[in-house]
Coordinates of C-alpha atoms in Angstrom, one line a residue:
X1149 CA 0.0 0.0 0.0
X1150 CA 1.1 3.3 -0.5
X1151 CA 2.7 5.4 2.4
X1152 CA 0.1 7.7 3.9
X1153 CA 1.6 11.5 3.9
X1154 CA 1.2 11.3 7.9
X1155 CA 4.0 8.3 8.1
X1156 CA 7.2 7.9 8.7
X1157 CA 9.0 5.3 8.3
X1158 CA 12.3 4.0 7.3
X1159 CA 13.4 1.1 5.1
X1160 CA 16.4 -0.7 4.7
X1161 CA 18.9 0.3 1.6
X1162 CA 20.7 -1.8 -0.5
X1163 CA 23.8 -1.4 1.9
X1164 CA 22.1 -2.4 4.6
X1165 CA 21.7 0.8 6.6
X1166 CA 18.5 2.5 7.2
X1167 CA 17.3 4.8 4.7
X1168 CA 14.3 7.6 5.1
X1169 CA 11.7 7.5 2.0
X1170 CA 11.9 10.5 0.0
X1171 CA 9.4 13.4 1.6
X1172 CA 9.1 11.2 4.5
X1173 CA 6.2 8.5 3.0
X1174 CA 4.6 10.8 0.1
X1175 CA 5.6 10.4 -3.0
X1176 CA 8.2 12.2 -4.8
X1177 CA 8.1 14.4 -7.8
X1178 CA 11.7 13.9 -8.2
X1179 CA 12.9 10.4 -7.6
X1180 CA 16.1 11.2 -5.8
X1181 CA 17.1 11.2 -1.8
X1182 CA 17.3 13.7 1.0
X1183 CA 20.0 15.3 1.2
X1184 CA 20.5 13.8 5.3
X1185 CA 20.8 10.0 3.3
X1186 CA 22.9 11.1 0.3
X1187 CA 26.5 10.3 2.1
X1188 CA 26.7 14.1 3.0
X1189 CA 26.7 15.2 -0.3
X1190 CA 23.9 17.2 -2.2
X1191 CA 23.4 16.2 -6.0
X1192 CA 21.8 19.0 -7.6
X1193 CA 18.9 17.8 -9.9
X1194 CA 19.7 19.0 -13.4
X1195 CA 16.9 21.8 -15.1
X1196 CA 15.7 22.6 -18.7
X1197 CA 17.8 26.0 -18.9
X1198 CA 16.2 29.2 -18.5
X1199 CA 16.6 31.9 -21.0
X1200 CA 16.9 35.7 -20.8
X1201 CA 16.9 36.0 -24.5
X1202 CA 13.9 34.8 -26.3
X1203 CA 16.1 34.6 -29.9
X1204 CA 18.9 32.4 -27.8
X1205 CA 15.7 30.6 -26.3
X1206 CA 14.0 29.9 -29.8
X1207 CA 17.7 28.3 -31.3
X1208 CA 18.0 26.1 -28.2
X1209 CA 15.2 24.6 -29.0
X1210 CA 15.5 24.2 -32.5
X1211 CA 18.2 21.9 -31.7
X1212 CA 16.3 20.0 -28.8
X1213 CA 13.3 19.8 -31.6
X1214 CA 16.4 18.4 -34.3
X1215 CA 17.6 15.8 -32.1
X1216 CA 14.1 14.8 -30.7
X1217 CA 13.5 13.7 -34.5
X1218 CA 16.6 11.7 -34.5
X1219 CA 15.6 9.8 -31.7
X1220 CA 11.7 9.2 -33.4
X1221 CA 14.6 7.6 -36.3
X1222 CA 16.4 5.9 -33.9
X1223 CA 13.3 4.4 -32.6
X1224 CA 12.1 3.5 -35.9
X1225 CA 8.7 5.5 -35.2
X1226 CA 8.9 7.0 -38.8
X1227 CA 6.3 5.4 -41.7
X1228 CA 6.8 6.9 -45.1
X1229 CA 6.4 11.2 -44.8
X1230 CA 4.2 10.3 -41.4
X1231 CA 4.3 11.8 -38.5
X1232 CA 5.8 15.3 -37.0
X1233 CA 6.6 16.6 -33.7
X1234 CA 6.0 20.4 -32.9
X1235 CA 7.4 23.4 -31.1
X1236 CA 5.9 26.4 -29.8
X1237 CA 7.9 29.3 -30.9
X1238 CA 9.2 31.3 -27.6
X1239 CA 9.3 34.6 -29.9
X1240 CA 5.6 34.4 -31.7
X1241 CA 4.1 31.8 -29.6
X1242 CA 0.9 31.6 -32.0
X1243 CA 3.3 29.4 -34.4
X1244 CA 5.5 26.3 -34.9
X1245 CA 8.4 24.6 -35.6
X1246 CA 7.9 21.4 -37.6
X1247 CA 9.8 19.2 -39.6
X1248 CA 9.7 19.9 -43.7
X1249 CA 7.0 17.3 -44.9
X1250 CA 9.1 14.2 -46.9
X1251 CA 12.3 14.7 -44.9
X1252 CA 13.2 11.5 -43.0
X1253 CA 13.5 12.1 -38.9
X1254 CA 17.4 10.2 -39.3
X1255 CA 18.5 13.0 -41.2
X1256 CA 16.8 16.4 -39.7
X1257 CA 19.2 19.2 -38.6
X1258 CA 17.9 22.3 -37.3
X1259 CA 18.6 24.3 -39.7
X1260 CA 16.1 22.2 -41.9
X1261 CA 12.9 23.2 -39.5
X1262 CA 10.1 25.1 -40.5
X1263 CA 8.1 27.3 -38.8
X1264 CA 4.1 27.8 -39.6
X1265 CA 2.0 30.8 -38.7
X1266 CA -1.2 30.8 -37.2
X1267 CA -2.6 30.7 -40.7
X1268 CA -1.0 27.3 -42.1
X1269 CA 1.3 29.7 -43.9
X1270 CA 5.0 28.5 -43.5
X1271 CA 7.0 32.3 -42.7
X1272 CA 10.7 30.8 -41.7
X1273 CA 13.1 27.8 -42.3
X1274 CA 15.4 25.7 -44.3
X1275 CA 15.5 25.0 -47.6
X1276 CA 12.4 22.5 -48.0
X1277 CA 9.3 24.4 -46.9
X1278 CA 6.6 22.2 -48.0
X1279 CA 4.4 21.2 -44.7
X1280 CA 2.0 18.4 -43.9
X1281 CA -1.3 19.6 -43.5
X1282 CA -2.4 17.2 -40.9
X1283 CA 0.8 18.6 -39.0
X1284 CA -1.0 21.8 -38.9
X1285 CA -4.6 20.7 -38.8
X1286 CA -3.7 18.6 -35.2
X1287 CA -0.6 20.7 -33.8
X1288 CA -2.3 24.1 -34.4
X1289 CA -5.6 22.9 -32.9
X1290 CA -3.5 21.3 -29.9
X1291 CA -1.2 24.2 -29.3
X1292 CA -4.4 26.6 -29.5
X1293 CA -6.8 25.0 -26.9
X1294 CA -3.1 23.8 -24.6
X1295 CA -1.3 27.0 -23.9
X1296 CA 0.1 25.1 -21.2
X1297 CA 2.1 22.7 -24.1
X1298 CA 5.4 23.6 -25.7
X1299 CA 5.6 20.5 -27.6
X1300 CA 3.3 17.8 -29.4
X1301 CA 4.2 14.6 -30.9
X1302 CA 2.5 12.2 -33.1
X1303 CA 3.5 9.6 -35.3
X1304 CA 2.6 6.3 -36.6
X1305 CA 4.6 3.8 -34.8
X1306 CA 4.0 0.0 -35.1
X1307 CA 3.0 -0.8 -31.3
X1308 CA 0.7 2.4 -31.1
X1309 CA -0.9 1.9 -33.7
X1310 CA -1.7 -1.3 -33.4
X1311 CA -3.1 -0.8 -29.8
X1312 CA -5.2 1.9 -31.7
X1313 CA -7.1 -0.5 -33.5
X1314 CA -8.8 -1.7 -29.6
X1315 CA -10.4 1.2 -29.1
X1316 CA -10.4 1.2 -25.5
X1317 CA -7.6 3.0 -23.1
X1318 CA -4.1 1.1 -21.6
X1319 CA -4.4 -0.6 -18.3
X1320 CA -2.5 0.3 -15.5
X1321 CA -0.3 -3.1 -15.8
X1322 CA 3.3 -1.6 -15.0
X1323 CA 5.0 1.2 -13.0
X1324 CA 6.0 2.5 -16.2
X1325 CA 2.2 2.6 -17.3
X1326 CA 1.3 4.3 -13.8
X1327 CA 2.5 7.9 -15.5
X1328 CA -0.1 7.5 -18.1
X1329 CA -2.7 6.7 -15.1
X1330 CA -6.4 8.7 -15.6
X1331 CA -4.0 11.1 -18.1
X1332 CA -4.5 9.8 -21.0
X1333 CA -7.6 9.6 -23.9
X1334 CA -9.1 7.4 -27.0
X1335 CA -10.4 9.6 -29.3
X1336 CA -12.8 7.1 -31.0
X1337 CA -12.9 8.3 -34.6
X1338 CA -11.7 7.6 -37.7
X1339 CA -12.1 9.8 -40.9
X1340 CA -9.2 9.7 -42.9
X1341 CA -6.5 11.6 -42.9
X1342 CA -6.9 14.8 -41.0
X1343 CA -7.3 17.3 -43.8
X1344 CA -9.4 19.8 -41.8
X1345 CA -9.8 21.6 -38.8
X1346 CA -12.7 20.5 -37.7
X1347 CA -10.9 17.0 -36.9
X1348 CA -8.1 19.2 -35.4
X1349 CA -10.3 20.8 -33.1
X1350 CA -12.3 18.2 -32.2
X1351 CA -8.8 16.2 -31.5
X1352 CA -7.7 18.6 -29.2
X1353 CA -11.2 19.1 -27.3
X1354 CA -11.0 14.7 -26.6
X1355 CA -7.3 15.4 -25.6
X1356 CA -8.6 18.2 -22.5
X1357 CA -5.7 18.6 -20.3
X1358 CA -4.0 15.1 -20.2
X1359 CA -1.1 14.7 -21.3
X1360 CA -1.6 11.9 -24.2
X1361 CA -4.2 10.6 -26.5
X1362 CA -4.7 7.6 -28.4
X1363 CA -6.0 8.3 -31.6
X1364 CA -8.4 5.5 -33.2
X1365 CA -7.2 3.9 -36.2
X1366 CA -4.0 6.4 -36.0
X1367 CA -1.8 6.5 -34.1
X1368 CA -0.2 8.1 -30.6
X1369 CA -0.4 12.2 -29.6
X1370 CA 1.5 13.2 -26.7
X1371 CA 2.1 17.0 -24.9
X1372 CA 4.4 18.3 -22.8
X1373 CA 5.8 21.7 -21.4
X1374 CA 9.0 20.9 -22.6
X1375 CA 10.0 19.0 -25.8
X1376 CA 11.9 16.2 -24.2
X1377 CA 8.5 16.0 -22.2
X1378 CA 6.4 15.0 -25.0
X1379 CA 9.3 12.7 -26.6
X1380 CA 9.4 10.6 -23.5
X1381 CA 5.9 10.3 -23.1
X1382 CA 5.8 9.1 -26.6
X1383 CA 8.4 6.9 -26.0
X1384 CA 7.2 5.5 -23.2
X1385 CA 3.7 5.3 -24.5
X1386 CA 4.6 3.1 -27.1
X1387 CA 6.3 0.9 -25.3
X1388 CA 3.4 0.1 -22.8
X1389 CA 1.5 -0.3 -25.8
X1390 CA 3.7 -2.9 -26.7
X1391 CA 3.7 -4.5 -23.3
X1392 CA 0.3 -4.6 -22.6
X1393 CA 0.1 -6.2 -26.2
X1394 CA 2.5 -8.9 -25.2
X1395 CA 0.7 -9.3 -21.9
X1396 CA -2.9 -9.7 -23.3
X1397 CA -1.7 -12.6 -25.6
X1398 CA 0.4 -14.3 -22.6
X1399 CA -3.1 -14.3 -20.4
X1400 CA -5.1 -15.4 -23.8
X1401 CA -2.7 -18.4 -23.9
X1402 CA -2.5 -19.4 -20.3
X1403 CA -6.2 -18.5 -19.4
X1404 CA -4.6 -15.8 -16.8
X1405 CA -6.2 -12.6 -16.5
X1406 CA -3.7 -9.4 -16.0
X1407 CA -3.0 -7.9 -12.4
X1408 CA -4.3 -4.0 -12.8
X1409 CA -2.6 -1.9 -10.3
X1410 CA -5.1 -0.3 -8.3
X1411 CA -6.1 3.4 -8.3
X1412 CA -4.2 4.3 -4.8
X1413 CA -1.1 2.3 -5.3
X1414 CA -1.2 3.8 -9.0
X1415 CA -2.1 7.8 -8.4
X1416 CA 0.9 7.6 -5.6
X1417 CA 3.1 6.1 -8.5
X1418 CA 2.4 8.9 -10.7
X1419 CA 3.4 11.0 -8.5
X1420 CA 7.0 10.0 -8.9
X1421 CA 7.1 9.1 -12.5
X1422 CA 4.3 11.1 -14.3
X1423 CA 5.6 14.8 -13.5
X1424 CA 6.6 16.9 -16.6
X1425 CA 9.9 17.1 -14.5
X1426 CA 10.0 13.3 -14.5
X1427 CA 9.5 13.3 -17.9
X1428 CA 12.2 15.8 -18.8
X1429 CA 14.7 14.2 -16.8
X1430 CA 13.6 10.6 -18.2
X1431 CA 14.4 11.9 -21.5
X1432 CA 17.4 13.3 -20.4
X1433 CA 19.3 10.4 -21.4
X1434 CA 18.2 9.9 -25.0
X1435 CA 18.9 12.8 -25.8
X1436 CA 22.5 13.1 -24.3
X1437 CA 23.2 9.6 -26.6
X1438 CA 21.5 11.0 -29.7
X1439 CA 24.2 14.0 -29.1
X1440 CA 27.1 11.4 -28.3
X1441 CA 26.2 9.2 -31.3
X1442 CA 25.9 12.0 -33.8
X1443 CA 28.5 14.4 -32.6
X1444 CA 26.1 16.9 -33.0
X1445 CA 25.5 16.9 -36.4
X1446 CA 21.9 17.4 -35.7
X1447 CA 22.7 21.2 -34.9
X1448 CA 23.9 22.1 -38.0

């Protein structure tokens, strides 16, 4: 059972000597230690930098945006031209960066963004300017009705979309799963491809404030209030997708039926894991080994 916030208790560390819980039985929104059981010593958790500058701001992003797409590569989340991944522009926040429609995610640099207007219209950007119109048509809508969001990401990954075809929500089968807990949606239509902003709109309303939706038929939408937010989320999303996949053909075979954690244990997990700071600092490590495995040629 989850700790009660009025608790306190200790519990035994892996070196055998008593260690205090983190906030003394609530759950964390960092999952670190107090400083009185880190050895005497006080490791700073790291921070999306803060700019003064708006201009430095907007080409800091760029290249989180740039190497957010070479992880969607890496993953192998890219069909055909399908899929994009926005950015709200910290000069004109009423429009976007994107990625140039037919450009493949292993090869965007972030001098090859584009950014879109309010209007659909694309005012700034590399050298290919065409845009998808679904990109704008969903990530306009979404970044209208979420002023909250910085980023959006949506593609059409194998594992998402196939869970997409059940109609129905993920179960809260794994602590990974927990983050997505009563923050998440199924927007149960299907009507091609989304070619006008009515669908957009009507996308965004199902989406409300969670932080993901699963769109019927489609494919997976995740927010976040910073782009390596929305990446993880996506990330992680897919991969429950996948594992709740796996597990509902395990219980089909053996006749078991799949342990759902329950609402307490799981709104006390989410605490911890569901944050947008847990979600920066999950990403945190992808993209520090896109940036080590490309040398930073994504910046260019």
């Amino acid at each position: 059972m989850a700790p009660h916030a009025t608790e306190s208790s200790t519990v035994e560390g892996f070196n055998g000597h008593g260690m205090e819980p983190v906030n003394a039985g609530e759950a964390p929104l960092e999952p670190g230690v107090k400083k009185s059981v880190a050895q005497g010593k006080m490791v700073e958790f790291p921070r999306p930098p803060k700019f003064d500058d708006k201009y430095k701001e907007r080409d800091y992003l760029k290249g989180r945006l740039a190497a957010a797409f070479r992880i969607f590569g890496k993953n192998g989340f890219d069909e055909g031209v399908a899929g994009h991944i926005t950015m709200r522009d910290p000069v004109e926040p009423d429009s976007f960066w994107v990625n140039p429609f037919g450009v493949a995610f292993s090869h965007i640099n972030k001098s090859d963004l584009i950014r879109v207007g309010p209007d659909g219209k694309v005012v700034d950007g590399g050298d290919v300017r065409l845009l998808n119109t679904a990109a704008y048509m969903i990530h306009h809508a979404v970044h209208v009705a979420r002023p909250d969001v910085v980023c959006a990401a949506h593609s059409h990954s194998i594992y998402g979309r196939t869970w997409c075809t059940l109609g129905r929500k993920l179960d809260t089968i794994t602590q990974d799963a927990c983050a997505f807990h009563n923050d998440h949606v199924t927007y149960n239509s299907f009507n091609g491809v989304v070619l006008v902003e009515k669908e957009g709109q009507d996308i965004a309303a199902c989406l409300g404030n969670k932080k993901a939706a699963l769109l019927q038929n489609h494919g997976l939408l995740t927010v976040g209030k910073t782009i390596e937010e929305a990446v993880f989320w996506f990330v992680s999303m897919e991969r429950c997708c996948h594992s709740q996949l796996m597990a509902e053909a395990a219980a089909a075979y053996t006749g078991q039926k799949l342990v759902i954690i329950d609402d307490e244990q799981a709104e006390y997990t989410k605490r911890t894991v569901g944050s947008p700071a847990a979600g920066w600092f999950n990403a945190k490590p992808m993209f520090d080994m896109i940036h080590r495995e490309t040398q930073g040629a994504y910046l260019q």
